[in-house]
Short mmCIF file of C-alpha atoms in Angstrom, two decimals:
data_model
loop_
_atom_site.label_atom_id
_atom_site.label_comp_id
_atom_site.label_asym_id
_atom_site.label_seq_id
_atom_site.Cartn_x
_atom_site.Cartn_y
_atom_site.Cartn_z
CA MET A 36 -0.23 -0.04 -0.18
CA ARG A 37 1.73 3.44 -0.64
CA ARG A 38 1.65 5.78 1.97
CA SER A 39 0.65 9.00 1.86
CA ARG A 40 2.83 12.03 0.60
CA TRP A 41 3.04 15.27 0.90
CA ILE A 42 4.42 18.10 -1.55
CA GLY A 43 6.80 21.15 -1.32
CA ALA A 44 5.75 24.40 -0.09
CA GLY A 45 4.56 26.56 -2.06
CA PHE A 46 1.23 25.04 -4.44
CA LEU A 47 -2.43 26.26 -4.03
CA ALA A 48 -1.10 27.95 -0.82
CA SER A 49 -4.70 29.34 -0.04
CA ALA A 50 -5.69 25.74 -0.23
CA LEU A 51 -2.28 23.42 1.35
CA VAL A 52 -0.36 24.73 4.41
CA LEU A 53 2.78 22.59 3.84
CA THR A 54 5.89 21.98 5.36
CA SER A 55 9.09 20.47 6.30
CA CYS A 56 11.02 19.08 8.60
CA THR A 57 14.39 19.57 6.88
CA SER A 58 15.90 22.08 5.43
CA GLY A 59 16.73 20.20 2.09
CA PRO A 60 15.20 19.56 -0.96
CA ALA A 61 10.92 19.16 -0.94
CA GLY A 62 11.12 14.85 1.06
CA ALA A 63 14.08 14.98 2.29
CA ASP A 64 11.55 13.92 5.56
CA VAL A 65 10.06 11.32 4.06
CA GLU A 66 10.63 7.45 5.18
CA GLN A 67 11.89 5.50 1.85
CA ASP A 68 10.40 2.52 0.40
CA SER A 69 13.02 0.79 -2.23
CA GLU A 70 10.09 -2.44 -2.64
CA ALA A 71 7.69 0.50 -3.94
CA THR A 72 6.72 0.25 -6.86
CA LEU A 73 7.59 3.56 -8.66
CA GLN A 74 4.27 5.75 -10.78
CA LEU A 75 5.53 7.54 -13.87
CA TRP A 76 3.07 9.60 -15.76
CA THR A 77 3.69 10.69 -19.75
CA ARG A 78 2.51 13.73 -20.95
CA THR A 79 1.61 11.43 -24.06
CA THR A 80 -1.61 10.15 -25.98
CA PRO A 81 -3.08 6.85 -24.24
CA GLY A 82 -2.67 3.73 -26.31
CA GLY A 83 -0.45 5.83 -29.04
CA PRO A 84 3.42 5.51 -29.93
CA GLY A 85 4.48 7.90 -26.83
CA GLU A 86 3.30 5.47 -24.42
CA LYS A 87 4.49 2.43 -25.68
CA GLY A 88 8.10 3.73 -25.37
CA THR A 89 7.36 4.98 -21.80
CA LEU A 90 6.42 1.33 -21.38
CA ALA A 91 9.43 -0.13 -23.80
CA LEU A 92 11.88 2.21 -21.45
CA ALA A 93 10.33 1.23 -18.67
CA ALA A 94 10.54 -2.80 -18.81
CA ALA A 95 14.27 -1.94 -19.55
CA PHE A 96 14.68 -0.27 -16.60
CA GLU A 97 13.01 -2.70 -14.47
CA LYS A 98 15.35 -5.32 -15.60
CA ALA A 99 18.12 -3.49 -15.56
CA THR A 100 17.34 -2.37 -11.55
CA GLY A 101 15.10 -4.29 -10.75
CA GLN A 102 12.67 -1.96 -9.56
CA LYS A 103 9.22 -1.58 -11.12
CA VAL A 104 7.64 1.62 -12.65
CA GLU A 105 3.83 1.47 -13.42
CA VAL A 106 3.28 4.03 -16.55
CA THR A 107 0.21 6.68 -16.94
CA ALA A 108 -0.07 7.79 -19.42
CA ILE A 109 -2.20 11.59 -19.82
CA PHE A 110 -2.67 14.68 -21.83
CA ASP A 111 -6.07 15.39 -22.16
CA ASP A 112 -5.88 17.87 -18.72
CA PHE A 113 -2.99 16.99 -17.57
CA GLU A 114 -1.45 19.52 -15.67
CA THR A 115 -5.01 20.20 -14.38
CA LYS A 116 -5.52 15.98 -13.48
CA LEU A 117 -1.05 16.43 -11.28
CA GLN A 118 -2.50 19.52 -9.58
CA GLN A 119 -5.34 17.11 -9.21
CA ARG A 120 -3.21 14.87 -7.46
CA ALA A 121 -1.07 17.53 -5.29
CA ALA A 122 -4.07 18.47 -3.62
CA GLN A 123 -4.58 14.72 -1.90
CA ARG A 124 -1.43 14.56 -1.23
CA ASP A 125 -0.54 11.54 -3.37
CA LEU A 126 1.57 12.96 -6.20
CA PRO A 127 3.38 10.49 -8.61
CA ASP A 128 6.92 9.79 -8.02
CA ILE A 129 8.47 10.55 -11.31
CA VAL A 130 6.85 13.17 -14.66
CA MET A 131 8.01 12.82 -17.93
CA ASN A 132 7.18 16.21 -19.85
CA ASP A 133 8.02 19.27 -21.80
CA VAL A 134 10.14 21.19 -20.26
CA THR A 135 8.69 23.90 -20.80
CA GLN A 136 6.65 23.58 -17.60
CA LEU A 137 10.54 23.42 -15.49
CA GLY A 138 9.32 26.77 -14.37
CA ALA A 139 5.66 26.61 -13.30
CA MET A 140 5.59 22.97 -11.17
CA HIS A 141 8.73 24.58 -9.80
CA GLY A 142 7.39 27.62 -8.78
CA GLN A 143 4.19 24.86 -7.49
CA GLY A 144 5.97 23.17 -5.67
CA LEU A 145 5.43 19.60 -7.17
CA LEU A 146 9.37 19.38 -7.41
CA ARG A 147 12.10 18.17 -5.27
CA GLU A 148 15.80 19.46 -6.17
CA ILE A 149 17.56 17.23 -8.00
CA ASP A 150 21.60 16.55 -6.40
CA LEU A 151 23.32 15.58 -9.82
CA ASP A 152 26.11 13.69 -7.38
CA LYS A 153 23.73 10.90 -7.41
CA ILE A 154 23.16 10.56 -11.08
CA GLU A 155 25.90 8.57 -12.61
CA HIS A 156 25.20 9.50 -15.58
CA SER A 157 24.69 13.07 -15.85
CA ASP A 158 28.11 14.46 -16.39
CA GLN A 159 27.48 13.36 -20.02
CA LEU A 160 24.48 16.15 -20.21
CA VAL A 161 24.72 18.10 -23.74
CA ALA A 162 25.41 21.06 -21.57
CA GLN A 163 22.57 22.89 -22.25
CA GLY A 164 20.33 20.03 -21.91
CA LEU A 165 21.59 19.90 -18.92
CA ASP A 166 21.33 23.53 -18.19
CA SER A 167 17.75 23.00 -19.07
CA GLY A 168 16.20 21.53 -15.82
CA LYS A 169 17.86 24.84 -13.88
CA SER A 170 15.62 27.36 -12.03
CA VAL A 171 15.92 31.07 -12.20
CA ASP A 172 17.62 29.91 -8.61
CA GLY A 173 20.43 27.80 -10.54
CA LYS A 174 19.17 24.57 -9.28
CA GLN A 175 18.20 21.73 -11.22
CA TYR A 176 14.90 20.75 -10.98
CA GLY A 177 14.70 18.57 -14.73
CA LEU A 178 16.92 16.47 -16.45
CA PRO A 179 16.63 15.61 -20.71
CA TYR A 180 16.10 12.17 -21.59
CA SER A 181 14.63 13.84 -25.41
CA ALA A 182 15.91 16.88 -26.70
CA GLN A 183 14.54 18.76 -30.29
CA ALA A 184 16.75 21.02 -32.92
CA THR A 185 14.63 22.82 -35.57
CA ALA A 186 15.90 22.87 -39.15
CA LEU A 187 15.16 23.51 -42.80
CA LEU A 188 12.99 20.82 -44.83
CA ILE A 189 12.43 22.10 -48.45
CA ARG A 190 10.89 20.73 -50.79
CA LYS A 191 13.74 19.10 -53.00
CA ASP A 192 12.20 17.92 -56.67
CA TRP A 193 11.20 21.92 -57.36
CA ARG A 194 14.93 23.39 -55.50
CA GLN A 195 15.92 21.20 -58.95
CA LYS A 196 13.61 22.25 -61.17
CA LEU A 197 14.55 26.30 -60.65
CA LYS A 198 17.97 25.28 -59.28
CA LEU A 199 18.55 26.18 -56.56
CA ASP A 200 20.93 26.02 -54.60
CA ILE A 201 20.86 24.89 -50.39
CA PRO A 202 20.17 28.21 -48.94
CA ARG A 203 22.95 29.58 -46.43
CA ASP A 204 21.29 32.68 -45.29
CA TRP A 205 19.07 35.12 -45.20
CA ASP A 206 19.29 36.31 -48.47
CA ASP A 207 19.69 32.63 -49.63
CA PHE A 208 16.22 32.05 -48.17
CA THR A 209 14.10 34.90 -49.43
CA ALA A 210 15.25 34.53 -52.71
CA MET A 211 14.78 31.11 -52.97
CA ALA A 212 10.67 31.90 -50.97
CA GLU A 213 10.29 34.08 -53.16
CA ALA A 214 11.71 31.96 -56.31
CA PHE A 215 8.64 29.33 -54.78
CA THR A 216 6.04 31.43 -54.62
CA THR A 217 5.84 32.85 -57.94
CA LYS A 218 7.95 30.31 -60.38
CA ASP A 219 5.86 27.72 -60.36
CA PRO A 220 7.94 25.54 -58.83
CA ASP A 221 5.11 22.00 -59.12
CA GLY A 222 4.68 23.36 -62.87
CA ASP A 223 1.02 23.46 -63.26
CA GLY A 224 0.60 26.50 -64.88
CA LYS A 225 -1.16 27.67 -61.61
CA LYS A 226 -0.08 30.34 -58.86
CA ASN A 227 -0.84 28.33 -56.46
CA THR A 228 2.53 27.66 -53.94
CA TYR A 229 4.86 29.70 -51.63
CA GLY A 230 7.67 29.49 -50.03
CA LEU A 231 7.30 28.94 -46.29
CA ALA A 232 4.54 26.66 -44.19
CA ALA A 233 3.56 28.47 -41.44
CA PRO A 234 2.19 27.82 -37.82
CA LEU A 235 0.83 31.33 -37.24
CA SER A 236 -1.54 31.37 -34.58
CA THR A 237 -1.60 31.97 -31.40
CA LYS A 238 -3.02 28.83 -29.99
CA ARG A 239 -0.50 28.22 -27.52
CA GLY A 240 1.08 30.59 -28.15
CA TYR A 241 2.44 29.16 -32.29
CA ALA A 242 2.97 32.60 -33.91
CA SER A 243 6.34 32.90 -31.11
CA TRP A 244 7.00 29.50 -31.01
CA TYR A 245 7.59 29.62 -34.67
CA PHE A 246 9.24 32.84 -35.18
CA SER A 247 12.04 31.95 -32.32
CA ASN A 248 13.25 30.49 -34.47
CA PHE A 249 14.50 33.77 -36.63
CA LEU A 250 14.41 35.68 -33.62
CA TRP A 251 17.47 34.33 -31.77
CA ALA A 252 19.11 33.64 -35.60
CA ALA A 253 19.09 37.50 -35.69
CA GLY A 254 20.54 37.80 -31.90
CA GLY A 255 16.85 39.35 -31.22
CA ASP A 256 14.99 37.76 -27.72
CA PHE A 257 11.90 38.24 -26.21
CA ILE A 258 13.56 38.84 -22.53
CA THR A 259 17.11 38.90 -21.72
CA GLU A 260 18.83 37.78 -18.85
CA ALA A 261 19.75 40.76 -15.87
CA GLY A 262 21.23 38.69 -13.88
CA SER A 263 21.10 37.25 -11.04
CA GLY A 264 17.95 34.99 -12.27
CA THR A 265 16.21 38.72 -13.35
CA TYR A 266 15.40 39.20 -16.96
CA LYS A 267 14.03 42.64 -18.94
CA PRO A 268 12.28 42.61 -22.09
CA ALA A 269 13.99 42.66 -25.62
CA MET A 270 11.49 42.42 -28.09
CA SER A 271 12.15 46.20 -29.05
CA THR A 272 15.96 45.84 -29.67
CA LYS A 273 17.42 46.49 -32.38
CA GLU A 274 18.42 43.09 -33.23
CA SER A 275 14.66 41.68 -32.80
CA VAL A 276 12.89 45.17 -35.12
CA LYS A 277 15.21 43.77 -37.21
CA ALA A 278 13.69 40.34 -37.18
CA VAL A 279 10.25 40.80 -37.02
CA GLN A 280 10.52 43.33 -40.08
CA TRP A 281 12.35 41.05 -41.99
CA PHE A 282 9.67 37.64 -41.61
CA ARG A 283 6.92 40.19 -41.73
CA ASP A 284 8.41 41.45 -45.40
CA LEU A 285 8.13 37.66 -46.63
CA GLY A 286 4.94 37.65 -45.74
CA CYS A 287 4.00 41.39 -46.63
CA GLU A 288 5.80 42.92 -49.36
CA ASP A 289 6.80 39.20 -50.48
CA LYS A 290 3.51 37.25 -49.72
CA ALA A 291 5.73 33.59 -49.75
CA ILE A 292 4.38 32.86 -46.32
CA GLN A 293 0.88 30.44 -46.85
CA PRO A 294 -2.21 32.50 -46.98
CA GLY A 295 -4.43 32.58 -43.54
CA ALA A 296 -1.23 31.60 -41.83
CA VAL A 297 -2.28 33.43 -39.03
CA THR A 298 -4.95 30.85 -38.24
CA MET A 299 -2.84 27.94 -38.39
CA ASP A 300 -1.11 26.21 -35.95
CA THR A 301 0.62 22.95 -36.66
CA PRO A 302 -2.21 21.05 -38.13
CA PRO A 303 -3.07 22.37 -41.18
CA THR A 304 -0.04 23.73 -41.22
CA ASN A 305 1.73 20.21 -41.84
CA GLU A 306 -0.99 19.63 -44.35
CA THR A 307 0.08 22.89 -46.14
CA PHE A 308 3.46 20.91 -46.90
CA GLU A 309 2.85 17.58 -47.25
CA SER A 310 -0.04 19.10 -50.05
CA GLY A 311 2.59 20.62 -52.26
CA ARG A 312 1.11 24.28 -51.32
CA THR A 313 4.46 25.26 -49.37
CA GLY A 314 8.05 24.64 -50.68
CA MET A 315 9.97 25.55 -46.52
CA PHE A 316 9.86 23.87 -43.27
CA ALA A 317 11.47 25.56 -40.53
CA VAL A 318 10.42 22.05 -37.95
CA GLY A 319 11.40 19.79 -35.41
CA PRO A 320 12.25 16.14 -36.98
CA TYR A 321 8.76 14.19 -35.33
CA LEU A 322 6.82 14.79 -38.45
CA LEU A 323 9.60 12.64 -40.57
CA PRO A 324 7.89 9.78 -40.79
CA ARG A 325 4.41 11.43 -41.21
CA PHE A 326 6.26 13.41 -44.59
CA ASP A 327 7.49 9.96 -45.39
CA GLU A 328 4.67 8.44 -45.32
CA VAL A 329 2.60 10.51 -47.37
CA LEU A 330 4.63 13.15 -48.96
CA GLY A 331 7.15 10.04 -50.02
CA LYS A 332 10.88 10.81 -48.12
CA ASP A 333 12.59 11.34 -51.91
CA LYS A 334 10.01 14.78 -52.80
CA TYR A 335 11.90 16.30 -50.14
CA GLU A 336 15.32 17.14 -48.30
CA VAL A 337 16.72 18.39 -44.99
CA VAL A 338 19.26 20.92 -44.45
CA PRO A 339 20.54 23.35 -41.65
CA MET A 340 18.67 26.78 -40.69
CA PRO A 341 20.23 29.23 -42.50
CA LYS A 342 22.68 31.56 -40.87
CA GLY A 343 20.77 34.74 -39.42
CA PRO A 344 22.85 38.18 -39.64
CA LYS A 345 23.92 36.67 -36.66
CA ASP A 346 24.16 32.92 -36.98
CA ALA A 347 21.91 29.61 -36.59
CA THR A 348 21.04 29.61 -33.66
CA VAL A 349 17.39 27.07 -33.36
CA LEU A 350 14.81 26.29 -31.51
CA ALA A 351 15.46 23.21 -28.77
CA GLU A 352 12.48 21.87 -26.63
CA GLY A 353 12.23 18.13 -25.21
CA GLY A 354 10.85 16.14 -23.06
CA THR A 355 12.10 16.32 -19.13
CA VAL A 356 12.55 13.63 -16.23
CA TYR A 357 11.47 15.17 -12.98
CA LEU A 358 11.12 13.97 -9.46
CA MET A 359 8.57 14.73 -7.59
CA ALA A 360 8.73 16.00 -4.87
CA GLY A 361 6.92 13.99 -1.18
CA SER A 362 8.39 10.16 -3.18
CA GLU A 363 9.35 7.33 -0.70
CA ASN A 364 11.23 5.87 -3.19
CA ARG A 365 13.94 9.80 -4.11
CA ALA A 366 17.05 5.75 -4.46
CA GLY A 367 14.06 4.44 -7.02
CA GLN A 368 13.77 7.90 -8.76
CA ASP A 369 17.17 9.16 -8.95
CA ALA A 370 17.39 5.57 -10.70
CA PHE A 371 15.03 6.12 -13.59
CA ALA A 372 16.69 9.42 -13.58
CA ASP A 373 19.63 7.48 -13.79
CA PHE A 374 18.98 4.79 -16.50
CA ALA A 375 17.23 7.99 -18.63
CA VAL A 376 19.37 9.86 -19.13
CA SER A 377 22.56 7.47 -19.39
CA ALA A 378 24.20 5.94 -23.24
CA GLU A 379 21.32 2.45 -22.46
CA GLY A 380 18.44 4.70 -21.56
CA GLN A 381 19.19 7.22 -24.88
CA ARG A 382 19.26 4.42 -26.88
CA THR A 383 16.04 2.04 -25.98
CA GLY A 384 14.24 5.37 -26.07
CA MET A 385 15.60 5.68 -29.75
CA ARG A 386 14.52 2.12 -30.99
CA GLY A 387 11.15 2.14 -32.88
CA GLU A 388 10.12 3.84 -36.24
CA THR A 389 7.70 5.60 -34.49
CA GLY A 390 7.17 4.42 -30.57
CA PHE A 391 10.45 6.15 -29.37
CA THR A 392 9.66 8.57 -26.67
CA VAL A 393 13.73 10.26 -27.57
CA GLN A 394 13.98 12.43 -30.82
CA LEU A 395 17.14 13.28 -29.69
CA PRO A 396 19.94 12.31 -27.33
CA VAL A 397 21.30 14.36 -25.18
CA ASN A 398 23.94 12.48 -24.06
CA LYS A 399 27.60 12.48 -25.25
CA THR A 400 28.53 9.61 -25.88
CA VAL A 401 25.21 8.35 -28.13
CA ASP A 402 25.51 8.72 -32.14
CA ILE A 403 22.21 8.79 -33.62
CA SER A 404 23.72 7.27 -36.73
CA GLU A 405 24.41 4.00 -34.24
CA VAL A 406 20.62 3.82 -34.34
CA ARG A 407 19.17 5.67 -36.94
CA PRO A 408 21.53 5.33 -40.24
CA ASP A 409 19.27 7.44 -41.64
CA PRO A 410 21.16 10.92 -41.81
CA ARG A 411 18.62 13.70 -41.59
CA TRP A 412 18.45 12.79 -38.36
CA GLN A 413 22.47 14.09 -38.04
CA THR A 414 21.09 17.42 -39.34
CA TYR A 415 18.77 17.96 -36.63
CA ALA A 416 21.07 16.30 -34.55
CA GLU A 417 24.50 18.39 -35.88
CA ALA A 418 21.42 21.37 -35.82
CA TYR A 419 20.44 20.22 -31.63
CA ARG A 420 24.23 20.17 -30.07
CA SER A 421 26.21 23.33 -32.40
CA SER A 422 23.04 25.87 -32.29
CA GLY A 423 20.57 24.54 -29.73
CA ARG A 424 18.62 26.99 -27.82
CA TYR A 425 16.03 26.39 -25.09
CA ALA A 426 13.39 28.97 -23.55
CA PRO A 427 14.64 30.25 -20.68
CA SER A 428 13.12 27.85 -17.44
CA ILE A 429 10.80 31.17 -16.12
CA PRO A 430 8.17 30.30 -13.61
CA ASN A 431 6.06 31.07 -16.54
CA TRP A 432 7.00 31.00 -19.75
CA SER A 433 4.16 30.27 -21.75
CA ALA A 434 3.10 33.75 -20.50
CA VAL A 435 5.85 34.88 -22.42
CA ARG A 436 5.83 32.98 -25.16
CA GLN A 437 1.59 33.46 -25.35
CA THR A 438 1.76 37.05 -25.03
CA THR A 439 3.88 37.51 -27.58
CA ALA A 440 3.07 35.66 -30.42
CA GLU A 441 -0.08 37.88 -29.71
CA THR A 442 2.22 41.02 -31.42
CA VAL A 443 3.85 38.48 -33.89
CA ASN A 444 -0.16 37.50 -35.20
CA ALA A 445 -1.47 40.18 -35.15
CA LEU A 446 2.19 42.14 -37.43
CA MET A 447 2.00 39.39 -39.35
CA ALA A 448 -2.36 39.76 -39.62
CA ASP A 449 -2.10 43.96 -40.54
CA CYS A 450 1.05 45.18 -42.93
CA ASP A 451 -0.64 48.83 -41.69
CA LEU A 452 0.60 48.70 -38.80
CA ASP A 453 4.19 49.73 -36.97
CA THR A 454 6.19 47.21 -35.98
CA ARG A 455 8.28 49.65 -34.38
CA GLY A 456 5.54 51.08 -32.53
CA GLU A 457 3.45 47.86 -31.21
CA LEU A 458 7.01 46.11 -30.55
CA ARG A 459 7.56 48.79 -28.62
CA ASP A 460 3.63 47.76 -26.53
CA LEU A 461 4.37 44.64 -26.13
CA ASP A 462 8.23 44.97 -24.12
CA LYS A 463 5.27 46.69 -21.74
CA LYS A 464 3.61 44.49 -21.45
CA LEU A 465 6.24 42.23 -21.36
CA ALA A 466 8.02 44.13 -18.15
CA ALA A 467 4.75 43.73 -16.57
CA LEU A 468 4.70 40.09 -16.89
CA LEU A 469 7.92 39.34 -15.69
CA GLU A 470 7.69 42.00 -12.73
CA GLU A 471 4.14 39.38 -12.19
CA GLN A 472 6.95 36.77 -11.56
CA GLY A 473 8.71 38.75 -9.42
CA ILE A 474 12.07 38.19 -11.50
CA ALA A 475 11.75 41.89 -12.91
CA ALA A 476 15.77 42.74 -13.27
CA SER A 477 14.88 46.50 -10.92
#
């Protein structure tokens, strides 16, 4: 029988009054029970490939250690259900969730600090991956088990027909986008193709999420660190303004982004690429199996994102192992986290055509080509390790992403708006958000 649990102070303070007998990490005063089955929640569709991959990872861990793991897959209302369990003082031992949830989960007191000395393979983690698991106070509250980064998908047949080289910089990128829009690359005699597929809806902050690849490559930023765990707005800097204006020109001047982009999230945007309406798409590796099946592997290619005014920085994301506060089996938590980031765990997580939990390995000793010989995956792995950048683990990154998405979306929807004026107004909104989160620079 599982004993009742408590969670760290800070979560739903109005509903719960929680205390700890120790000044150490949350859960340190709870009796250990290494015999108990570890309860693992994963944010994925029940019965889907993500759950199957997690079950395979759990089975490999049990075979290696003898420690049993019970996997629960939840997709809809995951965060709400986690909070309900927190209110019942019965959190799972482990949660596998998006890296962007770290700030919120830590702020709610759901996580315990991770002692890297107890994670044998932590020194093998890619540096930016390990850093992604740190909160603004610099303490470790998560460990990455999977990563993804952005590369550029190009209709290879269109590029070859128009005798274009692979784009190396933004000038090349713009030229290809214009050519795919105006030069009938599919040869049907109609003006029905566009250069770039872009999900620019405000839903879940998609416009900001997608645009980050271009903003960072230009040297711009949404918010920037100001020292001592504080941040300041950065959307009205000259670098950010330049990036926004360039991207805006693709849509407003060149008409090279698919019509209706400002109302689209990823599913309809994916369809524009696979149906032959758009010729380029900046996206992660998770769509390769789909596009191989629907479009055909021979019709498109995967290349590194072209260099922007500063560099080729791209958005890095992925899954993180979180060790939940109040666990009766901290040793088991540590052991699972260590297995997930070890070479064996990473290779286990990468196996399969679709049912895998690891997109790109975060362990430096793992060569992705050993498991996936397809060179396109190597392109993604190199992009992650050389150019990948995570969003900051502030208490509420979702609010920043949503607010910036609304402005980017508005600028792309209304070409008469003043770019600089809108971005100055955005910085005022960001300043207020940072103040609310207690991380605004003085």
